[in-house]
Short mmCIF file of C-alpha atoms in Angstrom, two decimals:
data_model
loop_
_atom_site.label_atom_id
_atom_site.label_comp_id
_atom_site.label_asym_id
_atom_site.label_seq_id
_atom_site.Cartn_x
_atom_site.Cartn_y
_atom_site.Cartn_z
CA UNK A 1419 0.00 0.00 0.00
CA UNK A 1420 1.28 3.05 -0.80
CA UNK A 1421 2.72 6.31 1.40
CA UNK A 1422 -0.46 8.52 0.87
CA UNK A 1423 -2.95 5.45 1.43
CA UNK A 1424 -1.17 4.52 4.76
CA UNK A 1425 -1.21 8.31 6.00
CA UNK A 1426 -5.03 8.59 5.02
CA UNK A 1427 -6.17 5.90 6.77
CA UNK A 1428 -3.89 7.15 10.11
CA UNK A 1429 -5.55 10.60 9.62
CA UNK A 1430 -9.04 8.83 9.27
CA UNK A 1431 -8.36 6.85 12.39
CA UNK A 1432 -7.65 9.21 14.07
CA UNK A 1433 -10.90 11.60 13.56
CA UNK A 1434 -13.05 8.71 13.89
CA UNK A 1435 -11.87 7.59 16.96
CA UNK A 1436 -12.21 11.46 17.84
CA UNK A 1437 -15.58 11.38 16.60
CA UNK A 1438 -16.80 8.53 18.22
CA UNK A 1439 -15.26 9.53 21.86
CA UNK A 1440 -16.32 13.01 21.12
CA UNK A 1441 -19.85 13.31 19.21
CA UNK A 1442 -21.55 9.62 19.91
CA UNK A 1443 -20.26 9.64 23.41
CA UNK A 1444 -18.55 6.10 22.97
CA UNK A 1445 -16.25 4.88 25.81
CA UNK A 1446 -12.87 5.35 25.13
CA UNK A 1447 -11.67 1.75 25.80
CA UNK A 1448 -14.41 0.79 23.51
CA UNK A 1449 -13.57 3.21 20.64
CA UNK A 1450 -10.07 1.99 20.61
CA UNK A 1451 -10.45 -1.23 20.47
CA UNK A 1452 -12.93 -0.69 17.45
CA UNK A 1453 -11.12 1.72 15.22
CA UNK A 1454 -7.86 -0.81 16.05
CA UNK A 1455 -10.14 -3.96 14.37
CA UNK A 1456 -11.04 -1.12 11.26
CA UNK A 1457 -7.45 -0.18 10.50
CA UNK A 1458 -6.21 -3.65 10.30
CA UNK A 1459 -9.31 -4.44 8.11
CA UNK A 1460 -8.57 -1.58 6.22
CA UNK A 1461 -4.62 -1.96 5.73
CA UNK A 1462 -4.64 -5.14 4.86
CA UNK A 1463 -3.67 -7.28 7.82
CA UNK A 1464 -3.76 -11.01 7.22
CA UNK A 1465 -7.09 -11.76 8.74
CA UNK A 1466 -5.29 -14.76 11.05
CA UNK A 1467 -2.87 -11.60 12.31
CA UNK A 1468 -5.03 -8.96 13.55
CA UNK A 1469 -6.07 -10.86 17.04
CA UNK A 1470 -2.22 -11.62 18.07
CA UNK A 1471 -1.45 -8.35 17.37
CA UNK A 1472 -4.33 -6.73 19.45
CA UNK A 1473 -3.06 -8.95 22.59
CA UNK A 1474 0.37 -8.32 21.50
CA UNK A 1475 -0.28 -4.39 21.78
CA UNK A 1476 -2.51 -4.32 25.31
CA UNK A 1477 0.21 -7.42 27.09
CA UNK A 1478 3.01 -5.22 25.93
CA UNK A 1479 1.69 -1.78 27.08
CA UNK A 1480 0.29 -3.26 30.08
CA UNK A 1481 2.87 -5.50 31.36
CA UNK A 1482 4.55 -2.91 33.33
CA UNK A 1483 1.52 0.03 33.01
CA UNK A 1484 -1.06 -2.09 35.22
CA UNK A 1485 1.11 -2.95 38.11
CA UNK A 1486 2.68 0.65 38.19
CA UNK A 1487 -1.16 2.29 38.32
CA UNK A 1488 -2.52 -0.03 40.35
CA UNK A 1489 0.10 0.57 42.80
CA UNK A 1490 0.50 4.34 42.78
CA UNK A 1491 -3.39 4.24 43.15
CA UNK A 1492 -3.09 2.27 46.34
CA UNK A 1493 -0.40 4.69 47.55
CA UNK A 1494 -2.37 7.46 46.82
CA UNK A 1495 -5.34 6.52 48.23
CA UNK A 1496 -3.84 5.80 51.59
CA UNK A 1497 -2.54 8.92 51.67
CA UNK A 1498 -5.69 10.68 51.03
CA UNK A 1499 -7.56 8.28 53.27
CA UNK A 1500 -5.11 9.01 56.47
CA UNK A 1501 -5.54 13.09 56.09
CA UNK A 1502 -2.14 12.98 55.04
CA UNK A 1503 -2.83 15.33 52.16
CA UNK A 1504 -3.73 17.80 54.68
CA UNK A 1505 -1.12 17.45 56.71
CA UNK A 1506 1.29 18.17 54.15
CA UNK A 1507 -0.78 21.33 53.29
CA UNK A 1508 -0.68 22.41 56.85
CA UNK A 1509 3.17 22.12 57.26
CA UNK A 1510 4.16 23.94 54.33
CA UNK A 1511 2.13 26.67 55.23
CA UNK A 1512 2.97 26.68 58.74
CA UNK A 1513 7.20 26.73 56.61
CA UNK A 1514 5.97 29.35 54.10
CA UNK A 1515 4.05 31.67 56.84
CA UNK A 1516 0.38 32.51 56.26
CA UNK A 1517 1.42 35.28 53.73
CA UNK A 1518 2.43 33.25 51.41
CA UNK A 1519 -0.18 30.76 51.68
CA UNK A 1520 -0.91 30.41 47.75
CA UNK A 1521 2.84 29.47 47.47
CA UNK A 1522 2.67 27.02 50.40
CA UNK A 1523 -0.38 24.81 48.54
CA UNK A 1524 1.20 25.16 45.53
CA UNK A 1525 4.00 23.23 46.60
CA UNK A 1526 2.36 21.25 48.65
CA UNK A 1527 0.08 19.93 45.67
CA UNK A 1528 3.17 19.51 43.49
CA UNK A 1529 4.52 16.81 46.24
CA UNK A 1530 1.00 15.77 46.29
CA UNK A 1531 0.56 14.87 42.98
CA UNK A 1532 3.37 12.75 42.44
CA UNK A 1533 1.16 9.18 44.02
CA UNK A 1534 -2.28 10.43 43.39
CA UNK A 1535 -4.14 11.21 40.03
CA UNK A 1536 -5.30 15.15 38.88
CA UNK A 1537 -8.65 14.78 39.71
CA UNK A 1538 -8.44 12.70 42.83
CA UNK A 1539 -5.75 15.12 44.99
CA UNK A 1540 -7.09 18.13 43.34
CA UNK A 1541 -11.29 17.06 45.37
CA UNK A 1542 -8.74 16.07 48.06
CA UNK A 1543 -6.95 19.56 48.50
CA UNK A 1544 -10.11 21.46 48.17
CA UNK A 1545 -11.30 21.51 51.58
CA UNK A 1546 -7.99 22.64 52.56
CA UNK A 1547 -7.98 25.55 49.74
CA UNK A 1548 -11.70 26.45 51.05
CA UNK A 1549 -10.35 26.55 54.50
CA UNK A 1550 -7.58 28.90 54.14
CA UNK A 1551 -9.64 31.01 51.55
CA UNK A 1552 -12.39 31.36 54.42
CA UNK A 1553 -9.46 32.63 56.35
CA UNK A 1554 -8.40 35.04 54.14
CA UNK A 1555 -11.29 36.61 52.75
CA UNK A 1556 -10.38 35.51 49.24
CA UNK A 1557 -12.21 33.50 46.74
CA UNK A 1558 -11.41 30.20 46.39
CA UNK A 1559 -9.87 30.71 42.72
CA UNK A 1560 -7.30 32.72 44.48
CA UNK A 1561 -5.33 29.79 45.88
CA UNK A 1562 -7.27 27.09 43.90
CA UNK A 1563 -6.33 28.03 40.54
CA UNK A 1564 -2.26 27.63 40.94
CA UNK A 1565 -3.11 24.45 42.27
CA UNK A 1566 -4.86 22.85 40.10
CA UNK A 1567 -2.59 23.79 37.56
CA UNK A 1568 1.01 22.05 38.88
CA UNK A 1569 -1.03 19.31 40.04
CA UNK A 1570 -2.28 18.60 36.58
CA UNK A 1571 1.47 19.40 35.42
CA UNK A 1572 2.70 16.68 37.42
CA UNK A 1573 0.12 14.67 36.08
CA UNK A 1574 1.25 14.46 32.64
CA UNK A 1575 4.23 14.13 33.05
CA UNK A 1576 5.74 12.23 36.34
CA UNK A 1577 5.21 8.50 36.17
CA UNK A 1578 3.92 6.48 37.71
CA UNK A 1579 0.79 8.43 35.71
CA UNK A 1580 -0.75 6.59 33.81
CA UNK A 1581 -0.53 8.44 30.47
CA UNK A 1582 3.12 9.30 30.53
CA UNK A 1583 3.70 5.57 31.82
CA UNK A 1584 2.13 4.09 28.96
CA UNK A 1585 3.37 6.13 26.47
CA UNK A 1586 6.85 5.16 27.81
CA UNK A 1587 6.23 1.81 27.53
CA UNK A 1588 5.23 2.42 24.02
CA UNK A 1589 8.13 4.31 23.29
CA UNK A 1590 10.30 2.22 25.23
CA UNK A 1591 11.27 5.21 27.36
CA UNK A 1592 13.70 4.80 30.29
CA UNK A 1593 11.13 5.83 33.31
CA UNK A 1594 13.96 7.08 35.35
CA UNK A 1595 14.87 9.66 33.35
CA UNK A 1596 11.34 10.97 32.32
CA UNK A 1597 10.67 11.14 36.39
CA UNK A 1598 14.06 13.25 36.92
CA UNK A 1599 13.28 15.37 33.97
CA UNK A 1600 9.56 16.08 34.52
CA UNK A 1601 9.97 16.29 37.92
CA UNK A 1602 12.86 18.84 37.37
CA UNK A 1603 10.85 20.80 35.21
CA UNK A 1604 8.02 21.36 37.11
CA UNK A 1605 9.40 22.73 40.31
CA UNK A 1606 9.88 25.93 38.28
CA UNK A 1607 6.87 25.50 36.28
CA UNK A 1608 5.25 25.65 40.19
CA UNK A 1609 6.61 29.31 40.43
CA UNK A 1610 5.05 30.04 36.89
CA UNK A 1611 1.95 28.90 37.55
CA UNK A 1612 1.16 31.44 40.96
CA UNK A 1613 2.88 34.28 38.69
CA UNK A 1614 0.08 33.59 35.74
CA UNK A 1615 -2.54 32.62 37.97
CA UNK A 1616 -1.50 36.14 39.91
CA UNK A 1617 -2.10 38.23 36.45
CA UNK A 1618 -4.88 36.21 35.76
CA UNK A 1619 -6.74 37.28 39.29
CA UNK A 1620 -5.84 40.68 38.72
CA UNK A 1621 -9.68 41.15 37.73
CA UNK A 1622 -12.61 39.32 40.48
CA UNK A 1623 -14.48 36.67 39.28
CA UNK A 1624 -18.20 36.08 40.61
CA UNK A 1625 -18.54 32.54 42.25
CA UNK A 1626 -21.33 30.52 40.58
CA UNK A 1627 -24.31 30.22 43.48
CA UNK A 1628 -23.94 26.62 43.94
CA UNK A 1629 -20.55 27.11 44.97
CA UNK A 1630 -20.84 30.43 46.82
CA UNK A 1631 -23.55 27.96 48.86
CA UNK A 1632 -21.46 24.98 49.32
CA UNK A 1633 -18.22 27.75 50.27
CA UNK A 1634 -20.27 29.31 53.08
CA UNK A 1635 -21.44 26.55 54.58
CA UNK A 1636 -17.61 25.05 54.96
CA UNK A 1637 -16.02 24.29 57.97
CA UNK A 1638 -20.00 24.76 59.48
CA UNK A 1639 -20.00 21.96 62.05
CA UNK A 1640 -16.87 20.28 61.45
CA UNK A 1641 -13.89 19.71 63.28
CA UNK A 1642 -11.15 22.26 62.66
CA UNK A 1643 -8.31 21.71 60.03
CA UNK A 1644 -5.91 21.61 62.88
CA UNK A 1645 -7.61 19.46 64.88
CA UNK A 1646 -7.85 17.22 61.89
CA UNK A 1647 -4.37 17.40 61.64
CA UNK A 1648 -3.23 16.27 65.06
CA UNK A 1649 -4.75 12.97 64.34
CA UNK A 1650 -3.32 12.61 60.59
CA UNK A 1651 -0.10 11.28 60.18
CA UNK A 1652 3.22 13.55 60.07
CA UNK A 1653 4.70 15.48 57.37
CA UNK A 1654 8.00 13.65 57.45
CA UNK A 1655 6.02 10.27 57.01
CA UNK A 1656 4.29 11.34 54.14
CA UNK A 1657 7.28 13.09 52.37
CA UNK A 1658 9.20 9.65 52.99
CA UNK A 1659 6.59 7.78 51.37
CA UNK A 1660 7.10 9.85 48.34
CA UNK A 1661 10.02 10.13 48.33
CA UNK A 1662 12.02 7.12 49.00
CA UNK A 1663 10.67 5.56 45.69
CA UNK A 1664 11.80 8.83 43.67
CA UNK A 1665 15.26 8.46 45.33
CA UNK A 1666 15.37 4.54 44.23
CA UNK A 1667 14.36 5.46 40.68
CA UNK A 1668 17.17 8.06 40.69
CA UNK A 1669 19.68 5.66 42.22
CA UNK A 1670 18.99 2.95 39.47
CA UNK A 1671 18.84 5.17 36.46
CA UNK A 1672 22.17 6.84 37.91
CA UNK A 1673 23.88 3.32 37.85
CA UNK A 1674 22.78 2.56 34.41
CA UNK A 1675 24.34 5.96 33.10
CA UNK A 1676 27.77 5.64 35.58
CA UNK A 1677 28.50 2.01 35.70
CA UNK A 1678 29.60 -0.31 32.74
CA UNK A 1679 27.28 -3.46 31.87
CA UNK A 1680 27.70 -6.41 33.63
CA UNK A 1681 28.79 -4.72 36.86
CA UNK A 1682 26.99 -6.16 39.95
CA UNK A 1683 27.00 -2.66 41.34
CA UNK A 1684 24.79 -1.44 38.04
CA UNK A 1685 22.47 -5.06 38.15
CA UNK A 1686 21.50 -4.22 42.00
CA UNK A 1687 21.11 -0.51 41.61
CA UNK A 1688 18.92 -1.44 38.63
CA UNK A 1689 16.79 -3.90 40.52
CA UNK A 1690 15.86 -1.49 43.97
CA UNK A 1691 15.70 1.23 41.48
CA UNK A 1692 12.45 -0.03 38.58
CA UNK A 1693 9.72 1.47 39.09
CA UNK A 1694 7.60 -1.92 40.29
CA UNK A 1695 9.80 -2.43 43.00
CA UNK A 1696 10.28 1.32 44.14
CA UNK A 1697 7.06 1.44 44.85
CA UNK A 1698 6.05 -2.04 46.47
CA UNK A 1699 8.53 -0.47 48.84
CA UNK A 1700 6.50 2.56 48.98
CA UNK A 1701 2.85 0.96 49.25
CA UNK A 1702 4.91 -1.40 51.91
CA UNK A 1703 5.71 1.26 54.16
CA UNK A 1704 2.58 2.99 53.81
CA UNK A 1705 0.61 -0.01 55.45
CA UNK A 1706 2.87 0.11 57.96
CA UNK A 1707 3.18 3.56 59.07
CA UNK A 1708 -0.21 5.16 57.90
CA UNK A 1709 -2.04 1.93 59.34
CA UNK A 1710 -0.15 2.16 63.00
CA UNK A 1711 -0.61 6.05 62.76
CA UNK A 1712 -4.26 5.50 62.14
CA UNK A 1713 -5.25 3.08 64.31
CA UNK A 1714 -6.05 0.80 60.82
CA UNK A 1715 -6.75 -3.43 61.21
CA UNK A 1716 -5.78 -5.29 58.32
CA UNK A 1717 -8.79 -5.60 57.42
CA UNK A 1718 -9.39 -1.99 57.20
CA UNK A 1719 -6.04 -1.60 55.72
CA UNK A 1720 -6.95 -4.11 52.50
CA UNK A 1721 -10.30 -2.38 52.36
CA UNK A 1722 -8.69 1.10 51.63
CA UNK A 1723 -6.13 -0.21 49.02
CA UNK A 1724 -8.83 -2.78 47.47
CA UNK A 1725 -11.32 0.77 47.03
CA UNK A 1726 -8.44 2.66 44.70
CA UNK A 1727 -8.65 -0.28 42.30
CA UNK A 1728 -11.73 0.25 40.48
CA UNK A 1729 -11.13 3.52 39.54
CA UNK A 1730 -7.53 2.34 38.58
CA UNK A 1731 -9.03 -0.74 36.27
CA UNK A 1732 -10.82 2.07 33.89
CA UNK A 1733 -7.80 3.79 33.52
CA UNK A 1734 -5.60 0.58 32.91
CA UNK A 1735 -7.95 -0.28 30.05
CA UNK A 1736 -7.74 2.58 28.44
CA UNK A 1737 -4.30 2.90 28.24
CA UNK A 1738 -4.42 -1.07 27.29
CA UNK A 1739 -6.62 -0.11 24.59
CA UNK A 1740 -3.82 3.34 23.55
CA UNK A 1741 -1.26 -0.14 23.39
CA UNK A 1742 -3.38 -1.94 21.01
CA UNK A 1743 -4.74 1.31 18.63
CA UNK A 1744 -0.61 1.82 18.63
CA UNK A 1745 0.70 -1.38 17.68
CA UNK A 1746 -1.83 -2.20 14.78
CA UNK A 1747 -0.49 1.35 13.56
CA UNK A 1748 2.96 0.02 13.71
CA UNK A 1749 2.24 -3.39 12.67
CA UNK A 1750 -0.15 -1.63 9.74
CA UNK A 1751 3.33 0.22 8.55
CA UNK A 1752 1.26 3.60 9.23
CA UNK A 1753 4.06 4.41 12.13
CA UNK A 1754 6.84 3.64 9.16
CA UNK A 1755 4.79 5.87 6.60
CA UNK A 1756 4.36 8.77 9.10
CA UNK A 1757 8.12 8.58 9.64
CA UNK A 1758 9.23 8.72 6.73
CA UNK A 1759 6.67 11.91 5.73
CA UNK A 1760 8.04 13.69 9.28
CA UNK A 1761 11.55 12.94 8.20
CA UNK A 1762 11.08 14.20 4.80
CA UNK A 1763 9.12 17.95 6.66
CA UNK A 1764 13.04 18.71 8.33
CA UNK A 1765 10.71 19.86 10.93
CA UNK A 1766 12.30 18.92 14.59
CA UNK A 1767 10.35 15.49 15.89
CA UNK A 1768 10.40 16.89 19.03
CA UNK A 1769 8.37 19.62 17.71
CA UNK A 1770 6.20 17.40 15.95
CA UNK A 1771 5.62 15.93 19.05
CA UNK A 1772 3.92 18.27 21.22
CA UNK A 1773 2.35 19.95 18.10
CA UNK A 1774 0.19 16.46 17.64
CA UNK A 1775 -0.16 15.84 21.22
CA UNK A 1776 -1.54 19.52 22.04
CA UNK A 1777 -3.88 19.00 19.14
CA UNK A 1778 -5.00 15.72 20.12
CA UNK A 1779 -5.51 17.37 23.38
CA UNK A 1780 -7.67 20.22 22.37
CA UNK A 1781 -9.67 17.61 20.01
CA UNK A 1782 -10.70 14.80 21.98
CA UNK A 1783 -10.05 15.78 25.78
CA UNK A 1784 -8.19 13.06 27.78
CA UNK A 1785 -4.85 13.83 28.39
CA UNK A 1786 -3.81 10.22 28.84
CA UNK A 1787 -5.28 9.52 24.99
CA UNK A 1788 -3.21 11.89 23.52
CA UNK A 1789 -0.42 10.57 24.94
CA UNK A 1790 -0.21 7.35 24.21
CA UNK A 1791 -1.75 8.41 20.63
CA UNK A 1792 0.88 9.81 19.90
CA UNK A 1793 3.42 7.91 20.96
CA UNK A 1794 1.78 5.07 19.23
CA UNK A 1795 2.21 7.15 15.81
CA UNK A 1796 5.63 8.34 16.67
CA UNK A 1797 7.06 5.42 18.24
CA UNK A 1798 8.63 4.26 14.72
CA UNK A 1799 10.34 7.67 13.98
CA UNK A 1800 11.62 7.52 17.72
CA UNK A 1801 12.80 3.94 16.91
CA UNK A 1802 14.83 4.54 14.27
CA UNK A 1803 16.28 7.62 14.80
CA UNK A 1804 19.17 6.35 16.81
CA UNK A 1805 18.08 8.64 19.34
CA UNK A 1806 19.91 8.18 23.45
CA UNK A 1807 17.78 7.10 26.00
CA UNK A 1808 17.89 10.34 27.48
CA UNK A 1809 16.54 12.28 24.24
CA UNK A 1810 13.87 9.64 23.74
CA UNK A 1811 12.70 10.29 27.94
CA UNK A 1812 13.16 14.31 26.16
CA UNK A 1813 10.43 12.98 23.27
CA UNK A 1814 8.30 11.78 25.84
CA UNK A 1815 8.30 14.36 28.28
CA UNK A 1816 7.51 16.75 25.22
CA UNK A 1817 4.31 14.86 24.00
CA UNK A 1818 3.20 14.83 27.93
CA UNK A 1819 3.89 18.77 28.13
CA UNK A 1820 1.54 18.98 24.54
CA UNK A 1821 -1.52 17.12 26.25
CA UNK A 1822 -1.28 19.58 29.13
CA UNK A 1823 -2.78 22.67 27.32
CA UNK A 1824 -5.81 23.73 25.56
CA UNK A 1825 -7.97 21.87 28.65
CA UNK A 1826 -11.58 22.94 28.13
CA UNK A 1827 -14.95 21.82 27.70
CA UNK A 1828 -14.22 18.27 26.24
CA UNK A 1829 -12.48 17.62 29.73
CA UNK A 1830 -13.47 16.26 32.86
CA UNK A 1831 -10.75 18.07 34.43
CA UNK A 1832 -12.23 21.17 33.44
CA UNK A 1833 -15.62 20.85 34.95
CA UNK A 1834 -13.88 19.81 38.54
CA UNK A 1835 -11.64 22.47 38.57
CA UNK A 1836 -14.39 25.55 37.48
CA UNK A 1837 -16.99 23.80 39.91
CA UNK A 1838 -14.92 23.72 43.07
CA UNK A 1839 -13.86 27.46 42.10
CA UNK A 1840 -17.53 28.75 40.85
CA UNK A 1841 -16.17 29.49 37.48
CA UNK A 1842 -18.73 29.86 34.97
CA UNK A 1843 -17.68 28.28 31.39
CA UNK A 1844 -16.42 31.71 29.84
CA UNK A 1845 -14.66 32.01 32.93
CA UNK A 1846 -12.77 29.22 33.44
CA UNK A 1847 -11.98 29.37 29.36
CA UNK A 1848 -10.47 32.52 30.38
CA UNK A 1849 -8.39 31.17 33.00
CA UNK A 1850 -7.91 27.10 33.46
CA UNK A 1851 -7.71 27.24 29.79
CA UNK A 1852 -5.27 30.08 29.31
CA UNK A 1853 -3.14 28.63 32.45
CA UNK A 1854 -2.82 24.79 31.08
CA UNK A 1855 -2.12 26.08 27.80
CA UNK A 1856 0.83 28.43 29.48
CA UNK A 1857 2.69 25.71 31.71
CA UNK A 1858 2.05 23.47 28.35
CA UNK A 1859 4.11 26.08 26.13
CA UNK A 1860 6.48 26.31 29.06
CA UNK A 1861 7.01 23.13 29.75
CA UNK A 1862 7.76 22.12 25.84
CA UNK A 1863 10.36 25.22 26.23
CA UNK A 1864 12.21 24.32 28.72
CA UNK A 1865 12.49 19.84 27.44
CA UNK A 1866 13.28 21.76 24.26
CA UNK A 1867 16.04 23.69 26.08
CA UNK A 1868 16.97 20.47 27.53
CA UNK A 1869 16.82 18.87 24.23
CA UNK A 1870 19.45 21.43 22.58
CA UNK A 1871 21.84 20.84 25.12
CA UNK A 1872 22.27 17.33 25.47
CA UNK A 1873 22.21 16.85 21.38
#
């Protein structure tokens, strides 16, 4: 089949499965799966090929995608279920001083939303926002709106996520080095995001009524946030549980760069420091200490890590499904066709990268679909581009940045961040929008920085 044919039936893939996420409301898992049986069909797959390569594409995405989400959704939800999100709220501010409050939640979310998913931390932080908005005299966009913003940063692109996860293990990105560069990039990006959500305040926004309703009654009733957090657990627990599996990461992916192959030294720093076992470690020491902190049975303990799994199963579906639609692209030779047309454009693939993700964004939504999307159609031109492990975790990290903008009314996120404000729709266009979009464009800048130097 020729170059042309292969590239029109990507494109056409690619708005159907847009059109039937977007228009006929189809589940995403489901739309996936379906447009995956329609390009084989359509490319010419032998018929006795198309079913091993559909397994072949989920078992490969999800060997290492499922165990990483389910785990980091266990960790997570222990976390939120001990009140140790608000304890590490709490602390910073009590660090920071109550001036700089905004800044203090801001980097308390960014620590946050390393274990636990966008939408989850950001309903879990809320109380706390409303809380020291109440105390201010502010509106809740005030502090809520930086936020929400790193927090969905982090979220694109700091594993163990499921989106950048999977399109790693599409990619066959080294998940070391995307968690040291995404990670690195978003501490600043933290800063950025109470400057722009600063300028974007400058004006006052009215809070819808439902929310002006559900902000004054806050805190009516209920125990104080301080006396909440004497019984949660301590800041120094919950930091450790974060960060002990980033610092195992970093040791193995620092052995693989320093030490030769073969050396013992290099085989055990690579075994403590994968992902999988970085964070059994994690979810390991979180039964322990969270569930002597709180008092927790093991029954209760199971219970809590048992409820973050069915949220986690639609997500590890999904990206199963982003596995398959990608390898019947590859398998199809559209991934081959599309690199050889990007090759022959001179543009830079890193470019192309978050110019397709950031559409795909704005198109369909999900942040996690265009990732893995597009890492699915770029993952030949990655391939064979002889390209360092380093600059492919730079490719990555890029395409995560791209889905990070351009959130608006085709997102869930977007509805949970202007309802817990009491943004109206022009409003939050006019500021979630315009801040995503910012920290995406930023983000891209500085990997692209990154990207220059290490070439």
């Amino acid at each position: 089949m020729s170059t042309l044919a292969l590239l029109g039936i990507g494109a056409g893939s690619i708005a159907l499965l847009l059109l039937l996420i977007i228009r006929w409301q189809v589940h995403a898992f489901v739309a996936m799966m379906l447009v995956s049986f329609l390009v084989a069909f359509a490319t010419g797959m032998p018929i006795g090929d198309i079913i091993s390569t559909l397994i072949a594409g989920m078992g490969g995405t999800l060997g290492s995608v499922a165990i990483l989400v389910a785990l980091g959704s266990m960790l997570g939800r222990m976390i939120e279920v001990s009140g140790g999100a608000a304890s590490l709220a709490n602390r910073f501010t009590q660090l920071l001083g109550p001036t700089r409050v905004p800044m203090a939640l801001t980097a308390a979310a960014l620590v946050l939303a390393i274990p636990v998913f966008f939408d989850v931390g950001f309903i879990i932080l809320v109380p706390i926002v409303y809380g020291f908005c109440k105390a201010a005299g502010v509106n809740p966009i005030k502090f809520g709106l930086p936020v929400a913003g790193i927090m969905l940063a982090a979220h694109v692109v700091v594993p163990p996520h499921p989106g950048i996860v999977g399109g790693a293990a599409i990619v066959k990105g080294d998940i070391g080095w995307i968690t040291i560069i995404g990670l690195g990039i978003c501490i600043p990006l933290a800063a950025l995001a109470q400057v722009v959500s600063g300028w974007l305040n400058r004006k006052g926004y009215p809070m819808l009524p439902t929310t002006a309703e559900q902000f004054a009654a806050f805190g009516k009733g209920e125990e104080s946030t301080a006396s909440k957090a004497r019984s949660a657990p301590g800041v120094g627990t919950i930091m450790a549980l974060i960060l002990i599996p980033l610092a195992l990461i970093m040791a193995g992916t620092t052995g693989a760069t320093l030490l030769p192959k073969g050396d013992s030294l290099r085989n055990v720093l690579g075994f403590i420091g994968s992902p999988i076992f970085a964070l059994m470690v994690a979810v390991g020491l979180a039964m322990f200490l969270l569930g002597r902190n709180q008092g927790w049975n093991r029954e209760r303990t199971n219970a809590i890590m048992e409820s973050a799994l069915p949220p986690a199963a639609t997500v590890i579906l999904v990206t199963g499904a982003g596995g398959v639609f990608a390898k019947v692209l590859t398998a199809s030779g559209i991934g081959a066709a599309l690199s050889q047309s990007l090759t022959a454009t001179h543009l830079p693939l890193i470019l192309l990268a978050f110019i397709i993700a950031l559409a795909l964004r704005a198109a369909q939504g999900s942040a996690t679909v265009a990732i893995i999307t597009t890492c699915g159609l770029l993952a030949d031109a990655m391939a064979g581009g002889g390209y360092s492990p380093l600059q492919v975790a730079l490719l990555t990290v890029a395409i995560g940045f791209g889905s990070l903008g351009l959130s608006h009314v085709n997102d869930s996120g977007f509805w949970i961040v202007t309802r817990y404000l009491g943004l109206s729709v022009g409003d939050g266009l006019r500021t979630w929008t315009v801040l995503t979009t910012v920290l995406g464009l930023a983000g891209f800048a500085l990997t692209a920085l990154l990207w220059v130097l290490v070439a």
